[in-house]
PDB file of C-alpha atoms and ligand atoms in Angstrom:
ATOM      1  CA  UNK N  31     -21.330 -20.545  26.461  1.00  0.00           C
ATOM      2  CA  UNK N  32     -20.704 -23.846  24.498  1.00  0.00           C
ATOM      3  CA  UNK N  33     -20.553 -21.611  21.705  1.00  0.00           C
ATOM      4  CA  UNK N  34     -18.098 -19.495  22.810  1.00  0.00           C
ATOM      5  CA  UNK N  35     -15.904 -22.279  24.047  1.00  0.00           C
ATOM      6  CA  UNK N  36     -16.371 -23.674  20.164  1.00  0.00           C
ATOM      7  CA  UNK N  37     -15.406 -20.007  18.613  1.00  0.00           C
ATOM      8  CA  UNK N  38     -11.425 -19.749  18.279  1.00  0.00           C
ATOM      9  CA  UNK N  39      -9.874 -16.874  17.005  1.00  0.00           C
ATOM     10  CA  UNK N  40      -6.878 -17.330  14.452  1.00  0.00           C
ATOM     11  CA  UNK N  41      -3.816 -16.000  13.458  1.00  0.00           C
ATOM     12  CA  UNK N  42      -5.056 -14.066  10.003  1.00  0.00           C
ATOM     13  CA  UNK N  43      -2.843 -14.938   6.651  1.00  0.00           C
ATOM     14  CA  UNK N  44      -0.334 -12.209   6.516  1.00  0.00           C
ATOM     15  CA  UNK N  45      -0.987 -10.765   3.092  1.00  0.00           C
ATOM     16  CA  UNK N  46       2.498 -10.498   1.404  1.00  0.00           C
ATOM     17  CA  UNK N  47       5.555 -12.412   2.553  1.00  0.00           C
ATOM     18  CA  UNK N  48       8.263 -11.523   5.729  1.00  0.00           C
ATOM     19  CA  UNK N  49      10.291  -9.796   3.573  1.00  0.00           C
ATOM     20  CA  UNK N  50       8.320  -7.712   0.713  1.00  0.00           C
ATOM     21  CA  UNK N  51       9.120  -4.990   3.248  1.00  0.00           C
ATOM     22  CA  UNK N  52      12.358  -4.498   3.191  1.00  0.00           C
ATOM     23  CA  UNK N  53      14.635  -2.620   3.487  1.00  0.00           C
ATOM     24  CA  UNK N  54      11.876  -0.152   5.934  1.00  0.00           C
ATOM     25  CA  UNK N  55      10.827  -3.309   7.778  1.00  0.00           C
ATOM     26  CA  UNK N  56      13.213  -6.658   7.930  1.00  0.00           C
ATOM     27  CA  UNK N  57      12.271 -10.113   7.294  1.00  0.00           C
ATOM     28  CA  UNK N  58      13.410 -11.068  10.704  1.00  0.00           C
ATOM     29  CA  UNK N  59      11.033  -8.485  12.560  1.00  0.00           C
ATOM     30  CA  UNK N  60       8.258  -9.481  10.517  1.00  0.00           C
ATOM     31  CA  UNK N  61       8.897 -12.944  11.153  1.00  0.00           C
ATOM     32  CA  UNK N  62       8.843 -12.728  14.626  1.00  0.00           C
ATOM     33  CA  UNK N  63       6.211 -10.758  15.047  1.00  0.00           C
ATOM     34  CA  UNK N  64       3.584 -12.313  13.189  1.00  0.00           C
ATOM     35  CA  UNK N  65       5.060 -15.715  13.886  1.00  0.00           C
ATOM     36  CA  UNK N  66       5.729 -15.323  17.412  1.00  0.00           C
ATOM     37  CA  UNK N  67       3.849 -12.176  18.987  1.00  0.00           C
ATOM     38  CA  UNK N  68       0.827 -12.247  17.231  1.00  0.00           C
ATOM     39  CA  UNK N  69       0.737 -15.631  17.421  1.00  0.00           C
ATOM     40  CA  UNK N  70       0.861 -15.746  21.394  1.00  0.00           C
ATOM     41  CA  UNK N  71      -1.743 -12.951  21.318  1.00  0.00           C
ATOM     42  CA  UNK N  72      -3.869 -14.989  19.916  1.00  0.00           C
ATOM     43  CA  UNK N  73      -2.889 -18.230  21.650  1.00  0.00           C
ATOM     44  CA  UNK N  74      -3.212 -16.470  25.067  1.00  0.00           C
ATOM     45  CA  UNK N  75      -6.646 -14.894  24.008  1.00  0.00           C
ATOM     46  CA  UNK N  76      -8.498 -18.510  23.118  1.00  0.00           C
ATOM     47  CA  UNK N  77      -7.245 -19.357  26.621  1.00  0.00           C
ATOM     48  CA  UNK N  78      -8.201 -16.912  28.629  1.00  0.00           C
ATOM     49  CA  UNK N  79     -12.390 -17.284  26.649  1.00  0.00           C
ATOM     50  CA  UNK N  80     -12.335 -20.772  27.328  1.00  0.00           C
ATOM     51  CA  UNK N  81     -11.370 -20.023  31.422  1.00  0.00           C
ATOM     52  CA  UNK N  82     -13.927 -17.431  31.050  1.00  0.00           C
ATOM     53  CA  UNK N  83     -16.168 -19.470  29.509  1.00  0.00           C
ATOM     54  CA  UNK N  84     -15.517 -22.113  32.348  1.00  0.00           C
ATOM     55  CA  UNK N  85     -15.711 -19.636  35.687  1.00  0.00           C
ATOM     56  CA  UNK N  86     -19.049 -18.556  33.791  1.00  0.00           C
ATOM     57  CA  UNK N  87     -20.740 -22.223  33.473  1.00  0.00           C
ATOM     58  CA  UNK N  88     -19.646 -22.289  37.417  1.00  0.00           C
ATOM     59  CA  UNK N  89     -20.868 -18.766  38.248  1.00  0.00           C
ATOM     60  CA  UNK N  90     -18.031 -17.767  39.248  1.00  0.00           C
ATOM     61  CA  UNK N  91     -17.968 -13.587  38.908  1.00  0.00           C
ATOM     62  CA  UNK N  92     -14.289 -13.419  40.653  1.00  0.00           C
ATOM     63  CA  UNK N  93     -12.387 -15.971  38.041  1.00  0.00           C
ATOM     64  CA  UNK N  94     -14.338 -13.977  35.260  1.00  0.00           C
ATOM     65  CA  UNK N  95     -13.291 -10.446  36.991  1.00  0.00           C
ATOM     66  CA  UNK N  96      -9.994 -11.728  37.170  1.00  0.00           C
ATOM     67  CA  UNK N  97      -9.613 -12.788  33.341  1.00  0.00           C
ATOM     68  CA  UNK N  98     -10.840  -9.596  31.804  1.00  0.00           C
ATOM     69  CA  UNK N  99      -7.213  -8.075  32.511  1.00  0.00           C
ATOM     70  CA  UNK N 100      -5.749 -11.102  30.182  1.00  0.00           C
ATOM     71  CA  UNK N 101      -8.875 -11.120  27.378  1.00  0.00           C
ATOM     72  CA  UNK N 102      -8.303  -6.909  27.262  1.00  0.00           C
ATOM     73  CA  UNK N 103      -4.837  -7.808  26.273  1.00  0.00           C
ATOM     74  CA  UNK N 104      -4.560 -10.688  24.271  1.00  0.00           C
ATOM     75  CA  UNK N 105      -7.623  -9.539  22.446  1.00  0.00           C
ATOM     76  CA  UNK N 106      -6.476  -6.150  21.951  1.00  0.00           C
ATOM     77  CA  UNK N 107      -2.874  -7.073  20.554  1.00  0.00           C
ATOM     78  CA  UNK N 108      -5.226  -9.521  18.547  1.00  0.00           C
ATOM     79  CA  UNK N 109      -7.279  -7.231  17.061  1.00  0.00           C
ATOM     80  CA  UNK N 110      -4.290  -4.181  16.656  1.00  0.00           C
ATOM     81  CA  UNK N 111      -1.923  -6.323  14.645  1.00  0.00           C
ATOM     82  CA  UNK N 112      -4.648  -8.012  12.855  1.00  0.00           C
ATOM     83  CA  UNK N 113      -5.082  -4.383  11.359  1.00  0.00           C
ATOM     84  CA  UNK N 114      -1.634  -3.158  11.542  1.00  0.00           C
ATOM     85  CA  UNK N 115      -0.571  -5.403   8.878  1.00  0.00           C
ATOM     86  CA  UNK N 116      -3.300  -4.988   6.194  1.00  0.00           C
ATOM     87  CA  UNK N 117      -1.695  -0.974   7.072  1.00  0.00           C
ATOM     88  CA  UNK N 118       1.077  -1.786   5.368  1.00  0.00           C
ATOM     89  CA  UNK N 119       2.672  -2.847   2.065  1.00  0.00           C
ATOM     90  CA  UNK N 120       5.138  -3.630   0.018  1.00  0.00           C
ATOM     91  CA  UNK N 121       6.105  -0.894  -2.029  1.00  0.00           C
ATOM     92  CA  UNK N 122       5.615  -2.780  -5.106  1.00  0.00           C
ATOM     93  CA  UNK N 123       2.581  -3.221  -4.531  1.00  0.00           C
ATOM     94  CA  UNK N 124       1.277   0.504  -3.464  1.00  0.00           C
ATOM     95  CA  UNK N 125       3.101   0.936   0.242  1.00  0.00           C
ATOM     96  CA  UNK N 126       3.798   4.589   0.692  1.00  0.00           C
ATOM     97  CA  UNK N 127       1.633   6.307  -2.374  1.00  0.00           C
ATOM     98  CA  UNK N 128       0.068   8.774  -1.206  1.00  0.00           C
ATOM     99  CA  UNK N 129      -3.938   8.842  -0.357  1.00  0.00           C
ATOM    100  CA  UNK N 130      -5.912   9.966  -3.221  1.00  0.00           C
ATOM    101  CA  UNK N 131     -10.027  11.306  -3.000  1.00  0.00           C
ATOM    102  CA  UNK N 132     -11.956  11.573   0.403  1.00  0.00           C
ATOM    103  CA  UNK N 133      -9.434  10.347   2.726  1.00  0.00           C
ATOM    104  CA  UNK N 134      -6.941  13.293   1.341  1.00  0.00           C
ATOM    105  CA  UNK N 135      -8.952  15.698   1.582  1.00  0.00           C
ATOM    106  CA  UNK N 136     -10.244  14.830   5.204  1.00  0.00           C
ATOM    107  CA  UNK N 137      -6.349  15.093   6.094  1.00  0.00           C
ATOM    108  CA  UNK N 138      -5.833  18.166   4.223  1.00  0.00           C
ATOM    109  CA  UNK N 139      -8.616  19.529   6.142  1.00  0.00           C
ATOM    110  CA  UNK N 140      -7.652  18.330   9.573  1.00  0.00           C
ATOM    111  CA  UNK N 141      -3.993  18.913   9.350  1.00  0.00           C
ATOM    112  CA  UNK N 142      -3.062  21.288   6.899  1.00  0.00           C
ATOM    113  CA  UNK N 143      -1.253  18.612   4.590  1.00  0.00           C
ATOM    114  CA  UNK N 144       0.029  14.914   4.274  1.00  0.00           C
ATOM    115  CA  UNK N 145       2.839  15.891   5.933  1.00  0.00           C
ATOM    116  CA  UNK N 146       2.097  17.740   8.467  1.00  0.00           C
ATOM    117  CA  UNK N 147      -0.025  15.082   9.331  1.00  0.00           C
ATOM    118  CA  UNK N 148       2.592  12.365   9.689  1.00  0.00           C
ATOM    119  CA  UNK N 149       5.203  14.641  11.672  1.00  0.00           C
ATOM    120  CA  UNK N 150       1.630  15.246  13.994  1.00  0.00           C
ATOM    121  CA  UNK N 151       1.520  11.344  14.464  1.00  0.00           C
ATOM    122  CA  UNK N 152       5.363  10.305  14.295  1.00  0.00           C
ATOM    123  CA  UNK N 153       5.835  13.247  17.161  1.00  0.00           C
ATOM    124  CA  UNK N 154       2.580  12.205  19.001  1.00  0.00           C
ATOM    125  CA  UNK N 155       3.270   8.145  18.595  1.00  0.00           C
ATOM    126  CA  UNK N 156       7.384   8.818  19.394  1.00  0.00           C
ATOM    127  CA  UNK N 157       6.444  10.319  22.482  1.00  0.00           C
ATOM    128  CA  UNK N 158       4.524   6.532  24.279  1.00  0.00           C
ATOM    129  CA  UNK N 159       6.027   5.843  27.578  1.00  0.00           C
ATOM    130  CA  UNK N 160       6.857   2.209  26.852  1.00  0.00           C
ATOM    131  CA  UNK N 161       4.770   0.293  24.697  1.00  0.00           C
ATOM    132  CA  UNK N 162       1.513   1.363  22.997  1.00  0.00           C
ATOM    133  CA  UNK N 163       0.711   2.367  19.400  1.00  0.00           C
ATOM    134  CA  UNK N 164      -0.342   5.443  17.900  1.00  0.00           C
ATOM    135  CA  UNK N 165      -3.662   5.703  15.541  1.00  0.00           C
ATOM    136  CA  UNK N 166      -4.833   7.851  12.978  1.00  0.00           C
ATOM    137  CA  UNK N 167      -9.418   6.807  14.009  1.00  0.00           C
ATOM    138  CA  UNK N 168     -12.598   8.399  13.312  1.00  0.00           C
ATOM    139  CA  UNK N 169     -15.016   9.745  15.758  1.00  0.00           C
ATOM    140  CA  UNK N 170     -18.304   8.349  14.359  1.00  0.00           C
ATOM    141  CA  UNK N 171     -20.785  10.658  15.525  1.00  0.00           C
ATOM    142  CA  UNK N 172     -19.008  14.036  14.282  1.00  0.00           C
ATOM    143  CA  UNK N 173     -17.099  12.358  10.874  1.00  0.00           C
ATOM    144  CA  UNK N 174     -13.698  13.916  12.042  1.00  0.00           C
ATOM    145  CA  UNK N 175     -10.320  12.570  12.034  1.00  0.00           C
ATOM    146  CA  UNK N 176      -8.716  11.814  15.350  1.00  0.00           C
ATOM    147  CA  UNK N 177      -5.277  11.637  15.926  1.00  0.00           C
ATOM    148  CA  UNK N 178      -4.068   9.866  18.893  1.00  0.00           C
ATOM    149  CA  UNK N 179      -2.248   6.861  21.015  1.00  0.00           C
ATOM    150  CA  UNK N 180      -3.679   3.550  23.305  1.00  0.00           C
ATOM    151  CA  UNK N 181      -0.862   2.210  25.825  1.00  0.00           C
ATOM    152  CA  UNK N 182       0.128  -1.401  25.815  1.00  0.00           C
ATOM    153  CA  UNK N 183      -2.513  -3.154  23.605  1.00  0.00           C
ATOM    154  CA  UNK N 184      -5.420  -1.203  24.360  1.00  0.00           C
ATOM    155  CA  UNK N 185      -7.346  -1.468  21.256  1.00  0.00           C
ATOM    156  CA  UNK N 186      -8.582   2.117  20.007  1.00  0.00           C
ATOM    157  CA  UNK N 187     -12.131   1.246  20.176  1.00  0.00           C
ATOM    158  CA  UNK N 188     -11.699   2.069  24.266  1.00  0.00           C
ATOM    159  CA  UNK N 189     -11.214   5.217  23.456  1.00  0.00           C
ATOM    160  CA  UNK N 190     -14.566   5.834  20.980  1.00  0.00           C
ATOM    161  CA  UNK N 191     -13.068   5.784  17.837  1.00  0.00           C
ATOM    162  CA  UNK N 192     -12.953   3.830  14.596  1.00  0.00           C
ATOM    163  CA  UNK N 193      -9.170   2.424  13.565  1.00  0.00           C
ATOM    164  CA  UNK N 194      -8.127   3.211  10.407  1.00  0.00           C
ATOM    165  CA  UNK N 195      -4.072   3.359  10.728  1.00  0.00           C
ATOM    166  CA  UNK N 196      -2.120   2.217  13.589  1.00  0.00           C
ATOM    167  CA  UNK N 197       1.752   1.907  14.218  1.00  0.00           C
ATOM    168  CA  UNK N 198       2.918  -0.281  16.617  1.00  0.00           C
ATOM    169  CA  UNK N 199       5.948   1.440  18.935  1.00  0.00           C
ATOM    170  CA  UNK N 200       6.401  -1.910  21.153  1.00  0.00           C
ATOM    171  CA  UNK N 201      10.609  -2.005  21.051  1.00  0.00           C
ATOM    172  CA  UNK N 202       9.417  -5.721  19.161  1.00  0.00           C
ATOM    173  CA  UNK N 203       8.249  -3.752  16.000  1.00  0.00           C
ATOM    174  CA  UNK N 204      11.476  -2.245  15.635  1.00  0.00           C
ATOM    175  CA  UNK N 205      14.366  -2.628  17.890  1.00  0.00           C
ATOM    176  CA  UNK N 206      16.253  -5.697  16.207  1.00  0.00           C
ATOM    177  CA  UNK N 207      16.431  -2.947  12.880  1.00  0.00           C
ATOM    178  CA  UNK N 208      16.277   0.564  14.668  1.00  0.00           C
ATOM    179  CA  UNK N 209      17.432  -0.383  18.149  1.00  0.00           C
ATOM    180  CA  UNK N 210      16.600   2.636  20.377  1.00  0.00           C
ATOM    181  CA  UNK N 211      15.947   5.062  17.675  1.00  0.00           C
ATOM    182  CA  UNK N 212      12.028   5.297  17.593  1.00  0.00           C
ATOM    183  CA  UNK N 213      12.122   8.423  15.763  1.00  0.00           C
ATOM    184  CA  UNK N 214      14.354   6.593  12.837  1.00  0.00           C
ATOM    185  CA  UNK N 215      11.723   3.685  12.544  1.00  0.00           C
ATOM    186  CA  UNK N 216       8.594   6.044  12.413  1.00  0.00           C
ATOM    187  CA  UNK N 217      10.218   8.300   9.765  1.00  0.00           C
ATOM    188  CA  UNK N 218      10.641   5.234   7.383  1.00  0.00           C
ATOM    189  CA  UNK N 219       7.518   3.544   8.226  1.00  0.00           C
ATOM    190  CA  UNK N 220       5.983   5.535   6.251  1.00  0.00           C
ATOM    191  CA  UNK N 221       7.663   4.198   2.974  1.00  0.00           C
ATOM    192  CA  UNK N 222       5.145   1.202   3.418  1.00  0.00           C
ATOM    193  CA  UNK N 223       1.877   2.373   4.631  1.00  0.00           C
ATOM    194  CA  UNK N 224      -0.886   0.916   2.699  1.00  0.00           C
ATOM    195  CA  UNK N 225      -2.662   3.756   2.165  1.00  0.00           C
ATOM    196  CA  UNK N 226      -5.332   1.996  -0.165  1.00  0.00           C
ATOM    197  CA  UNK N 227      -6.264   0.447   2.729  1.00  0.00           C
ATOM    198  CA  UNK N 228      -6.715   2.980   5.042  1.00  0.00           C
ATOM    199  CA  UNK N 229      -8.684   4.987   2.563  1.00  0.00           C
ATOM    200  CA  UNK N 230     -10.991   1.672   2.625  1.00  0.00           C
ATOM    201  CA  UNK N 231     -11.132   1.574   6.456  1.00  0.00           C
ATOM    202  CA  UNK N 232     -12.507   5.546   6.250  1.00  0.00           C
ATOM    203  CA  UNK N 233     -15.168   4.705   3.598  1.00  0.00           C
ATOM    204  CA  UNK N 234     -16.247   1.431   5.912  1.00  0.00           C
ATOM    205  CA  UNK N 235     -16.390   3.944   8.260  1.00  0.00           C
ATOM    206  CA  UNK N 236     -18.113   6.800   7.053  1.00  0.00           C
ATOM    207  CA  UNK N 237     -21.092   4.322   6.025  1.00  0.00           C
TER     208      UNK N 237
HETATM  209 MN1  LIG P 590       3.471  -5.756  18.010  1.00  0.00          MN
END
């Protein structure tokens, strides 16, 4: 328990600078959402440990109960954007070239081609009621790609699988560049997906 109270999560260093995305992502969304909405996430998560960590020292199974709703949250928007933004990158620094060795051929398998695997995801991840993010995971036990979406923060790990690429559809990812035009923002995303890394994540998880 002390330990846990002693643990704090932290916001991770954003690994290029608000604006190496541009034009596909502006400075001002990045800004904001690593500065303020990742930030909270993470804020709001440290809290809601040390209450549980509290209501636990007292025995008290209702006040724990009652936080889970706030750690599945704040530790899920923690843990999505924490991997969201080593997804992408500038495009002078790789964001958008294609995947090269096993990861392209696991999608050429699974979906026919690149391509039709990102008009698979943009029409699967354009079609979230509200806020969630779409994933590209991998089922563990039978080494296949999965393709699907988590509402709200819900980290993909609830649903069995192993994160490799997410993109985040809350209207704070985009709406300030795209306004209401999800479709718009998830065509150009794609200009600065950091596909080195998500060829990384499959290896990590293949092993
Ligand atoms: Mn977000």
């Amino acid at each position: 328990m002390a330990q846990l109270m002693e643990k704090k999560f932290e916001l991770p260093a954003l690994p290029y600078e608000f604006g190496d995305l541009e034009p596909t992502i502006s400075a001002e969304i990045m800004m904001l959402h690593y500065t303020k909405h990742h930030n909270a996430y993470v804020t709001n998560l440290n809290k809601a440990l040390e209450q549980y960590a509290e209501a636990e020292m007292r025995n008290d199974l209702p006040a724990m109960i009652a936080l889970e709703p706030a750690i599945r949250f704040n530790g899920g928007g923690h843990i999505n954007h924490s991997i969201f933004w080593t997804n992408l990158a500038p495009v002078s620094k790789g964001g958008g070239t294609p995947p090269k060795g096993p990861l392209a051929d696991a999608i050429n398998t699974h979906f026919g081609s690149l391509q039709r695997f990102i008009d698979e995801m943009n029409a699967k991840t354009g079609a979230i009621q509200g806020s969630g993010w779409g994933w590209l995971g991998l089922d563990k036990a039978s080494k296949a790609l999965r393709l699907t979406t988590c509402s709200n923060q819900d980290p993909l790990s609830t649903q069995g699988l192993i994160p490799l690429l997410g993109i985040d559809v809350w209207e704070h990812a985009y709406y300030l560049q795209y306004k209401n035009v999800r479709p718009d923002y998830l065509k150009a995303i794609w200009n600065v997906i950091n596909w080195q890394n998500v060829s990384e994540r499959y290896s990590q998880a293949l092993s």
